Short mmCIF file of C-alpha atoms in Angstrom, two decimals:
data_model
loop_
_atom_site.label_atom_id
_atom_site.label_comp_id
_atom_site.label_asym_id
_atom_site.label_seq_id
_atom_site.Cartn_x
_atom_site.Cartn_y
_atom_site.Cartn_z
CA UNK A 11 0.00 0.00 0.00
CA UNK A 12 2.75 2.37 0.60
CA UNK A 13 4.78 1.43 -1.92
CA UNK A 14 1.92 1.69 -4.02
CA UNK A 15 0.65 4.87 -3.44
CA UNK A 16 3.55 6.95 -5.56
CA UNK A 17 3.11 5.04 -8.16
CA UNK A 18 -0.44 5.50 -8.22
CA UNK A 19 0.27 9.15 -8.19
CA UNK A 20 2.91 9.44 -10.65
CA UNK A 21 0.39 7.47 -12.99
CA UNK A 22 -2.29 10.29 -12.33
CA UNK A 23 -0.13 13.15 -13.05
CA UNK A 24 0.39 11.64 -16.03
CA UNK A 25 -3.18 11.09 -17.32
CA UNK A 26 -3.64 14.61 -15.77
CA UNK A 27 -1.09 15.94 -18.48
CA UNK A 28 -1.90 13.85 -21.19
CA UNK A 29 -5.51 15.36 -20.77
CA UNK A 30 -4.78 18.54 -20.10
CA UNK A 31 -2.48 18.52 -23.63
CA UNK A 32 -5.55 17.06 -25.18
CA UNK A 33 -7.79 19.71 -24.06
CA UNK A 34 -5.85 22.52 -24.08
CA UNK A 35 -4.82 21.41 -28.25
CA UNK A 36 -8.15 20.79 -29.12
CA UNK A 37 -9.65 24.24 -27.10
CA UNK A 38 -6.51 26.47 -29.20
CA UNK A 39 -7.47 25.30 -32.75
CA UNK A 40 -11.17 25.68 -31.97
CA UNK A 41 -10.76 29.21 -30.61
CA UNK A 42 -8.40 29.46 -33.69
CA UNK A 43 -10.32 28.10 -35.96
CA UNK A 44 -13.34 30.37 -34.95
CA UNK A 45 -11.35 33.06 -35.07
CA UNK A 46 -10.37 32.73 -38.65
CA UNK A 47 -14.14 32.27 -39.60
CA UNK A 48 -14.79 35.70 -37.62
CA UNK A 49 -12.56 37.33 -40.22
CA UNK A 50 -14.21 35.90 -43.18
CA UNK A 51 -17.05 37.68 -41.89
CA UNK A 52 -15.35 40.86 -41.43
CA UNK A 53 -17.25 42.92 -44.02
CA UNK A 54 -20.89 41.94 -43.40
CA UNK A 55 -20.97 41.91 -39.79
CA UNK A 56 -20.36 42.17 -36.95
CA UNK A 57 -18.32 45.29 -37.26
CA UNK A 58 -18.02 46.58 -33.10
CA UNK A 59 -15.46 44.55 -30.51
CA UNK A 60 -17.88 43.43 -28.02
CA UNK A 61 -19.40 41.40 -30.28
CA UNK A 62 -16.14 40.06 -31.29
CA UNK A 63 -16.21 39.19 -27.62
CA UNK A 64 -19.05 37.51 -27.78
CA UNK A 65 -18.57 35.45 -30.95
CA UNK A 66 -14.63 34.90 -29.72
CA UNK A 67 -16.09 33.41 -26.38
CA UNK A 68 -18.85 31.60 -27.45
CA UNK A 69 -16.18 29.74 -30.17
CA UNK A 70 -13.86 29.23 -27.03
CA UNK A 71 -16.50 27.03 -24.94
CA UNK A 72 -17.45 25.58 -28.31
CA UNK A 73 -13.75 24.20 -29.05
CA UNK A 74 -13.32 23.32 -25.05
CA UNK A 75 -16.56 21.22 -25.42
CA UNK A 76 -15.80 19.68 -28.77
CA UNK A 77 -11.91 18.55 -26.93
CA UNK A 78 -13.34 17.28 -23.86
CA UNK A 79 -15.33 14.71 -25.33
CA UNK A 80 -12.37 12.37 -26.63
CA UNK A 81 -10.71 12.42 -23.06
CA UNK A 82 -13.56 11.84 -21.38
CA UNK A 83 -14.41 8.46 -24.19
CA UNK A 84 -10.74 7.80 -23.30
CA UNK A 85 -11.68 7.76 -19.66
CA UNK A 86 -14.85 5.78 -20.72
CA UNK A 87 -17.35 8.50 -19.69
CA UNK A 88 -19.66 7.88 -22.14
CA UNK A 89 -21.99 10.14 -20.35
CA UNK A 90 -19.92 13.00 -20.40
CA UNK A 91 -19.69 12.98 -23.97
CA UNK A 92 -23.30 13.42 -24.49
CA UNK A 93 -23.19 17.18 -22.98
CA UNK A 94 -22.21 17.84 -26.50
CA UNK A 95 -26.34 17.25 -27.01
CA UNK A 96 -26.70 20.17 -24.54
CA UNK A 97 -24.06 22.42 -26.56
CA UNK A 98 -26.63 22.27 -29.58
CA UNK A 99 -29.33 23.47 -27.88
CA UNK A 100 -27.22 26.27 -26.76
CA UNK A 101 -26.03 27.30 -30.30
CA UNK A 102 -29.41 27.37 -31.21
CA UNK A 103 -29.58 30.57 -29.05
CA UNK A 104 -26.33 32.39 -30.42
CA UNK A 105 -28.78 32.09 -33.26
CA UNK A 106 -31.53 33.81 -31.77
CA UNK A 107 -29.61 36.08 -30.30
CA UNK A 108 -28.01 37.21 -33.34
CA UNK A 109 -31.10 37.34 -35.28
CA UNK A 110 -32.92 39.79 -32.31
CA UNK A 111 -30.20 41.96 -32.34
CA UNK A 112 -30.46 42.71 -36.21
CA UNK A 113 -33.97 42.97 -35.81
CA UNK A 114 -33.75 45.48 -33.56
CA UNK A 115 -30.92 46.98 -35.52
CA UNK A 116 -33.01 47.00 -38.71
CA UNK A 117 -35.16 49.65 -37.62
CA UNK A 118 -31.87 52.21 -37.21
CA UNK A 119 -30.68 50.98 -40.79
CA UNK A 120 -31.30 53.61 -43.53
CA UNK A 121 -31.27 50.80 -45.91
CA UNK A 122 -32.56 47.66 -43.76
CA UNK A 123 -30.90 44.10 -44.47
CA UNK A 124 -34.09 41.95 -44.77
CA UNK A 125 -35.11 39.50 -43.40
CA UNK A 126 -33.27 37.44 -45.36
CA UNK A 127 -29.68 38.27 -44.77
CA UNK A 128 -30.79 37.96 -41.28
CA UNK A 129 -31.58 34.84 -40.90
CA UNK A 130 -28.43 34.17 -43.27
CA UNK A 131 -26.01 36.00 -40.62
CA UNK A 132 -27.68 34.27 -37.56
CA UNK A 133 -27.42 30.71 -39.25
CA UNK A 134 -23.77 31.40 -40.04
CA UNK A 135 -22.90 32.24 -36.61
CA UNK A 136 -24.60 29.34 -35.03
CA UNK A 137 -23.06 27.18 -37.72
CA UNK A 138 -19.76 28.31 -37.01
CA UNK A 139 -19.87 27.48 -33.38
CA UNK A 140 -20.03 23.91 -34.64
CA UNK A 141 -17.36 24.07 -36.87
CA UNK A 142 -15.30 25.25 -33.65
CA UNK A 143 -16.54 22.54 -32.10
CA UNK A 144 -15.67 19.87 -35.14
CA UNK A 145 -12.07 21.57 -34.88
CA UNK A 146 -11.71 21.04 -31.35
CA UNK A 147 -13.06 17.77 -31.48
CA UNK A 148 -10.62 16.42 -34.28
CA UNK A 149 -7.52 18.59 -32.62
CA UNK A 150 -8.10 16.44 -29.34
CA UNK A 151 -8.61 13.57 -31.07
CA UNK A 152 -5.49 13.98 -32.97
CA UNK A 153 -3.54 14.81 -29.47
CA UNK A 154 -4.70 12.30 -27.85
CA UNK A 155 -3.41 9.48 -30.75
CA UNK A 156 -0.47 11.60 -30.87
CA UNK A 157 0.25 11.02 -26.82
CA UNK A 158 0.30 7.44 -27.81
CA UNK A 159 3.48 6.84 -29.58
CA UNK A 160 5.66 9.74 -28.61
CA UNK A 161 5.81 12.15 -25.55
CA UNK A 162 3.32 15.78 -25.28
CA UNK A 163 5.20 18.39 -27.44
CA UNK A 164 4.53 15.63 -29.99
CA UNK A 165 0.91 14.65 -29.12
CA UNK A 166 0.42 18.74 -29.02
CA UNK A 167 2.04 18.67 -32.63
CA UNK A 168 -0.16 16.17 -34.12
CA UNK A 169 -3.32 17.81 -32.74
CA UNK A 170 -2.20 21.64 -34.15
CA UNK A 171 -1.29 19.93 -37.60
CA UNK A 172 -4.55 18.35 -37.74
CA UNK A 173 -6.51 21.03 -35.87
CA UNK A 174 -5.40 23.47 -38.49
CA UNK A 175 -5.78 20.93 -41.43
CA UNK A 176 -9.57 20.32 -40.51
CA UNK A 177 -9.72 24.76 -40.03
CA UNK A 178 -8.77 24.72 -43.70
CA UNK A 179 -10.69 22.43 -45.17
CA UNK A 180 -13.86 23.61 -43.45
CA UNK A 181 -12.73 27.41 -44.18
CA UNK A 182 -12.51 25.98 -48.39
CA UNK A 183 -16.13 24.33 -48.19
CA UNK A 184 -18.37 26.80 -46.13
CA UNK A 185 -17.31 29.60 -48.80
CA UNK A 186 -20.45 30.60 -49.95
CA UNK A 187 -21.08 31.70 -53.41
CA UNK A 188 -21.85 35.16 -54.00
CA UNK A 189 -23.17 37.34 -56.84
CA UNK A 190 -20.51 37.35 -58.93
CA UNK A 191 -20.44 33.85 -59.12
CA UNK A 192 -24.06 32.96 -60.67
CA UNK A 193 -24.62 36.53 -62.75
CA UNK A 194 -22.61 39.61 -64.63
CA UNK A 195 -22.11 42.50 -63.26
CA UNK A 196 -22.22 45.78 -65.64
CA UNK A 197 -22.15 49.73 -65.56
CA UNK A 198 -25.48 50.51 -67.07
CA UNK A 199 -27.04 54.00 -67.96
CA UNK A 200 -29.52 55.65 -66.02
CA UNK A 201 -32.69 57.31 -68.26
CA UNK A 202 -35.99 58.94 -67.38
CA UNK A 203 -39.30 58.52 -69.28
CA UNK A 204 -41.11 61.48 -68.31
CA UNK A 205 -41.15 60.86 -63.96
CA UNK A 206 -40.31 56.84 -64.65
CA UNK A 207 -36.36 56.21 -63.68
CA UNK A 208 -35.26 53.64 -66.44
CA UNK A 209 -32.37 51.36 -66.22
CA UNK A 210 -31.69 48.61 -68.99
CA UNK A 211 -35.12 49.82 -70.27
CA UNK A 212 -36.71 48.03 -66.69
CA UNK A 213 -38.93 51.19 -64.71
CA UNK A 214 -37.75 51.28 -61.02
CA UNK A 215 -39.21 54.40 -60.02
CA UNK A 216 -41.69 57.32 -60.52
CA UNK A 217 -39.45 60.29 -59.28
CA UNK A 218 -41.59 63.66 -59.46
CA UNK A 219 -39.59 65.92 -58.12
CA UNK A 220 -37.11 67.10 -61.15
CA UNK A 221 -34.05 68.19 -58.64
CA UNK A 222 -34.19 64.72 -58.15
CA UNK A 223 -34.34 63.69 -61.87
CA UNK A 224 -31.14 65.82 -62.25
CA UNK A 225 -29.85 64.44 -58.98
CA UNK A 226 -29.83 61.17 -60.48
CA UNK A 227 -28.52 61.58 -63.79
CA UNK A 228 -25.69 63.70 -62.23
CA UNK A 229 -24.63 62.04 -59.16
CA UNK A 230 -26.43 58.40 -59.54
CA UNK A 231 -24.90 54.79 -60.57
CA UNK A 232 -26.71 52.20 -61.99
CA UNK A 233 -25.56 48.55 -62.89
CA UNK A 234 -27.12 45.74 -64.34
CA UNK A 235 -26.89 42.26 -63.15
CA UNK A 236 -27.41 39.69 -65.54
CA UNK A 237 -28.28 36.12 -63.68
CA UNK A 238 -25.95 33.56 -65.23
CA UNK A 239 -28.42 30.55 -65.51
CA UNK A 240 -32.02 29.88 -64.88
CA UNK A 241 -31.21 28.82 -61.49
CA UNK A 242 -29.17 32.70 -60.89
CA UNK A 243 -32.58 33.87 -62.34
CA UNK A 244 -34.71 32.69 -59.65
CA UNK A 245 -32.08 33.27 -56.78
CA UNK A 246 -31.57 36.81 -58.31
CA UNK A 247 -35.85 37.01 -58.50
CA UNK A 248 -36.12 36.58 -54.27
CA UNK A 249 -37.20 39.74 -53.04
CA UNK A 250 -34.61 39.15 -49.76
CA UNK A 251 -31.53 38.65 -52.38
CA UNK A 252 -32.14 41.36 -53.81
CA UNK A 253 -32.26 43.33 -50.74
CA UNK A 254 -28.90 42.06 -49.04
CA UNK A 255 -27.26 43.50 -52.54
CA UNK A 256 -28.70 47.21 -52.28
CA UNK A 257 -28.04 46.74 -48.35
CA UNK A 258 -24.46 45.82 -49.07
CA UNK A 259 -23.79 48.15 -52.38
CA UNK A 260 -25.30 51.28 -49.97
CA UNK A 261 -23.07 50.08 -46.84
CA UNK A 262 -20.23 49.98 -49.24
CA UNK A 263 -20.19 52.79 -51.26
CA UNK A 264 -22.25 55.19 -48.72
CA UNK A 265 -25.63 56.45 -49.55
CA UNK A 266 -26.70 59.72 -50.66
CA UNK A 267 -30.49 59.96 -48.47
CA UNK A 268 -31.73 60.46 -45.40
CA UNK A 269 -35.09 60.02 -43.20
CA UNK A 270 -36.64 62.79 -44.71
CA UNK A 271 -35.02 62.12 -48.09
CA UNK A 272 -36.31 58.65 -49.43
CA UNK A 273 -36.12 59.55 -53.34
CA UNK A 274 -32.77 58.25 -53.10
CA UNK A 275 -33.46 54.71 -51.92
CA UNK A 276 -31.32 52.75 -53.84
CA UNK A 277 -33.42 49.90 -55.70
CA UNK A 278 -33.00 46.05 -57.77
CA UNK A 279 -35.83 45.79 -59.92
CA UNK A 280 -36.03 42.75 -62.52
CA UNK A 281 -36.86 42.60 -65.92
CA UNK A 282 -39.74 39.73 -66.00
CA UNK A 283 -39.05 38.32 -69.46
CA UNK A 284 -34.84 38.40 -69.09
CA UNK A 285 -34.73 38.14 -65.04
CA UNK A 286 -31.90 41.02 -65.27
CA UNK A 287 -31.98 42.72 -61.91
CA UNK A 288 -30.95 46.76 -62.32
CA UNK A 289 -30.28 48.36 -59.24
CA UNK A 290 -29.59 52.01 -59.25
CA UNK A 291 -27.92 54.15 -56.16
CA UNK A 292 -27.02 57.44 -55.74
CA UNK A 293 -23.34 56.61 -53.42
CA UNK A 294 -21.51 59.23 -51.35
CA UNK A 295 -18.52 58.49 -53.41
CA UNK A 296 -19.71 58.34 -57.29
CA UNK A 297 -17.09 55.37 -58.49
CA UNK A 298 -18.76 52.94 -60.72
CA UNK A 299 -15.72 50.35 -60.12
CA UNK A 300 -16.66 50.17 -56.37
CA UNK A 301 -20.03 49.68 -56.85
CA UNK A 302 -19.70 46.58 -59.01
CA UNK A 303 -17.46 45.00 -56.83
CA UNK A 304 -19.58 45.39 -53.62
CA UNK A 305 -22.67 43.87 -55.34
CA UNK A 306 -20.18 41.04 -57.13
CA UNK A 307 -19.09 39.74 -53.47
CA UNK A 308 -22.74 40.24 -52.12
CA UNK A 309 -23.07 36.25 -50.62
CA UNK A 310 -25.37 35.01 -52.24
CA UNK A 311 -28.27 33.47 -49.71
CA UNK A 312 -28.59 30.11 -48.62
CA UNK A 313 -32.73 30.98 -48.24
CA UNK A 314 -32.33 32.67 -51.28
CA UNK A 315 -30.95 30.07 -53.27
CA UNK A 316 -33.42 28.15 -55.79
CA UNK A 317 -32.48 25.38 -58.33
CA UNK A 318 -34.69 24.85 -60.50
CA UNK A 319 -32.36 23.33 -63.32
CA UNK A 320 -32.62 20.16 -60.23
CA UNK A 321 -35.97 19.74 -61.09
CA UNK A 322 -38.06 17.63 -63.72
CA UNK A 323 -39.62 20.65 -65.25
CA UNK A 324 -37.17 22.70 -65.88
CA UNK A 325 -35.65 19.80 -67.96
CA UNK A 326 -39.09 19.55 -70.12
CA UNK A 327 -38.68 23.08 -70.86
CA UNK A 328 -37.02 24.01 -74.28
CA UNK B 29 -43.37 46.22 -45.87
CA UNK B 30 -46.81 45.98 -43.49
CA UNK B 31 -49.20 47.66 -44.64
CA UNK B 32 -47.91 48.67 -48.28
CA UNK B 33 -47.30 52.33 -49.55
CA UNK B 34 -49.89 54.85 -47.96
CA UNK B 35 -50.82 58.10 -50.44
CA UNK B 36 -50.28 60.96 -47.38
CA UNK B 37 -51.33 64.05 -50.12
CA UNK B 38 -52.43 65.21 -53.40
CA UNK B 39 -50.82 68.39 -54.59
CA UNK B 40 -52.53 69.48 -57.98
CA UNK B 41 -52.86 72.53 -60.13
CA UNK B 42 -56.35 70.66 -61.70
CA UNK B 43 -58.94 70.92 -59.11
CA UNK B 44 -61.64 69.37 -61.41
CA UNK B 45 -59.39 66.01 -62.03
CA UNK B 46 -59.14 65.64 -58.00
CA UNK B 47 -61.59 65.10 -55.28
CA UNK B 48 -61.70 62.77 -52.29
CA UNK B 49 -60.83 61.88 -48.56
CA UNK B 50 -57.19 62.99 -49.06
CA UNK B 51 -55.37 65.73 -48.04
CA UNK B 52 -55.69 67.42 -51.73
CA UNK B 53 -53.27 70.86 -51.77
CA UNK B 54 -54.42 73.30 -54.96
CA UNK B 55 -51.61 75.05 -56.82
CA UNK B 56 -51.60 77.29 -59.19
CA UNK B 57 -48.33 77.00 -60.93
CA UNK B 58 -45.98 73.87 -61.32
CA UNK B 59 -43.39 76.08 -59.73
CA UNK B 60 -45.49 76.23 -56.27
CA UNK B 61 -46.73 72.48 -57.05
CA UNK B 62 -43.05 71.80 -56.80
CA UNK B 63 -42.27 73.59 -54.03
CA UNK B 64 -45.46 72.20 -52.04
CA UNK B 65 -44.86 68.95 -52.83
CA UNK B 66 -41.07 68.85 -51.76
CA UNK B 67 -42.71 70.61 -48.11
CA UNK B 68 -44.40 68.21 -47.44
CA UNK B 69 -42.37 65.26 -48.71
CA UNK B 70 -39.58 66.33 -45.87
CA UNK B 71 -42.29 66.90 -43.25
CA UNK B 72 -43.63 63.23 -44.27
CA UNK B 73 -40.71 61.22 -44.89
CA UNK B 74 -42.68 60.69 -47.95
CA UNK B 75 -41.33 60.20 -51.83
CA UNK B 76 -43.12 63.03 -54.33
CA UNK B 77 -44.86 61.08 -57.50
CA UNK B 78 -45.67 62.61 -61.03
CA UNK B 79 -48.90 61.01 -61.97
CA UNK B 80 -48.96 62.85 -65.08
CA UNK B 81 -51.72 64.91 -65.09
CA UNK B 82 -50.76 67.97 -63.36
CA UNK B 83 -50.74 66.00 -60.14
CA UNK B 84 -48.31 65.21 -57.29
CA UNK B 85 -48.80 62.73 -55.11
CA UNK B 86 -46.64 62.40 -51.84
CA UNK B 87 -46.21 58.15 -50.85
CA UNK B 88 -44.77 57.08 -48.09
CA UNK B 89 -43.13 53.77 -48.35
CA UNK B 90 -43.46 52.17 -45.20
#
């Protein structure tokens, strides 16, 4: 008994280390690995630090839950790995949380989001809580076979290598398209006939006031955004996609209106026969090259997205 | 998008083309229909329309 009793410890602080290596790998590449997705997100939102905060702690507890589980199979907790269950339900409330705040946001936006790109930003960030998870979960995993053959600088080594592997290949395939890819953006001219604002020969708007007419053909931009396929033309024909590319060309490029100045709303109207979408602004900063490339990396959104080419009709159709 | 665009006031310099529950504002030159119009329009939040026939109407687009 006495004998055994440092041996018993030595053997603990062992396991303690070995786990502690396991979580602690695991838990960095998660938190890494959410940051990295924070900064893909840079441009859309969220643009203030304490929600960096937020979305930087909520990926930490994600990774530290995701690299507990494989010490605690190790230890053969099943139990403990089923708390992962409980994380879930959790995310689901980043969600909700995100999409209340830009709800309550929307109200204070001169140009609002939609609904759309809402639900689009809250999904995301729920989504990538699990993909900080996932990387935590394979970083631990990879730690812990690593602790196997060699001592913990190595296991730790095996877990970053894999950690980051998995935060790349995750980073490649949650890319999301965005307008650029499924349509062509082009400068087009803006026109009046009589009060009705013309683009590409599509009527957006019936502007009365003739300051504004001039306004417009001085000062506004218009481009036309030609959907690549049928299955571009009925993303680009959802009211909400249409939306999150004014919201993002007038976030971009500034907006020329105000409360009390609405005849400068920017607008994406289609063309019903072609399903061109024209979408006219009137920016702070008149640069025609900075407008197209805000509305070319507009994501495109997953609620948004229709496929119609999938689908036996489409194929009966000349 | 609840509840659609709302016509807050005519402005018009033909009184016989316009009648109604509206707010209806009679001009008597396109200068002071202008003018009128753009008043209100800031006051409103509203966007000033050109319905062709010597009429304004002020929409807001809620």
């Amino acid at each position: 008994m006495g004998a055994s009793a440092p041996i018993m410890r030595v053997c603990l602080g062992v396991g303690v280390l070995e786990h502690l290596t396991v979580i602690a790998t695991g838990t960095l590449m998660g938190s890494l690995g959410r940051l990295l997705l924070l900064h893909v997100d840079y441009r859309q939102y969220p643009s203030y630090p304490q929600a960096y905060v937020v979305h930087l702690a909520f990926g930490f507890i994600a990774a530290f839950l995701g690299s507990i589980a494989v010490p605690a199979i190790v230890d053969k907790e099943f139990a403990a790995a089923s708390f992962l269950a409980l994380a879930a339900t959790q995310f689901r409330e980043v969600r909700k949380i995100e999409r209340e705040t830009l709800e309550r946001i929307e109200e204070t936006e001169l140009v609002p989001r939609g609904t759309a790109y809402i639900e689009g930003i809250a999904k995301t960030f729920e989504a990538r809580n699990y993909l900080a998870m996932l990387v935590g979960l394979v970083a631990s995993l990879g730690a812990q076979i690593g602790s196997r053959w060699g001592n913990m600088v190595f296991a730790g080594g095996v877990g970053i290598v894999l950690g980051l592997a998995t935060i790349m290949i995750l980073k490649r395939s949650i890319t999301r398209e965005v307008v650029g890819d499924i349509a062509h953006v082009t400068p087009a001219d803006i026109s009046f006939d009589g009060p009705l604002l013309v683009v590409e020969d599509i009527h957006l708007m019936n502007i009365g006031q003739p300051e504004a007419r001039q306004i417009y053909l001085e000062q506004g931009l218009a481009v036309a955004i030609s959907p690549k396929n049928i299955d571009a033309k009925a993303t680009l024909a959802n009211i909400g996609q249409r939306q999150a590319i004014v919201h993002d060309a007038a976030t971009l490029c500034g907006v020329r209106m105000d409360v009390s100045e609405r005849e400068f709303t920017p607008l994406a109207r289609r063309d019903l026969v072609s399903g061109v979408v024209a979408l006219v602004i009137v920016p702070a900063e008149r640069n025609m090259e900075a407008l197209m490339t805000a509305v070319r990396q507009t994501p495109v959104l997953e609620d948004c997205v229709r496929k119609p080419s999938e689908a036996k009709p489409s194929k009966i159709m000349p | 998008m609840e509840g659609g665009p709302r016509i807050f006031a005519v402005i018009t310099e033909e009184a016989q083309k316009v009648g109604g529950g509206l707010p209806i504002f009679y001009v008597d030159s396109s200068e002071e229909k202008e003018r009128v119009a753009m008043y209100i329009s800031r006051i409103t939040g509203g966007v000033i329309h050109d319905v062709g026939n010597g009429t304004y109407i002020v929409v807001i687009h809620q």
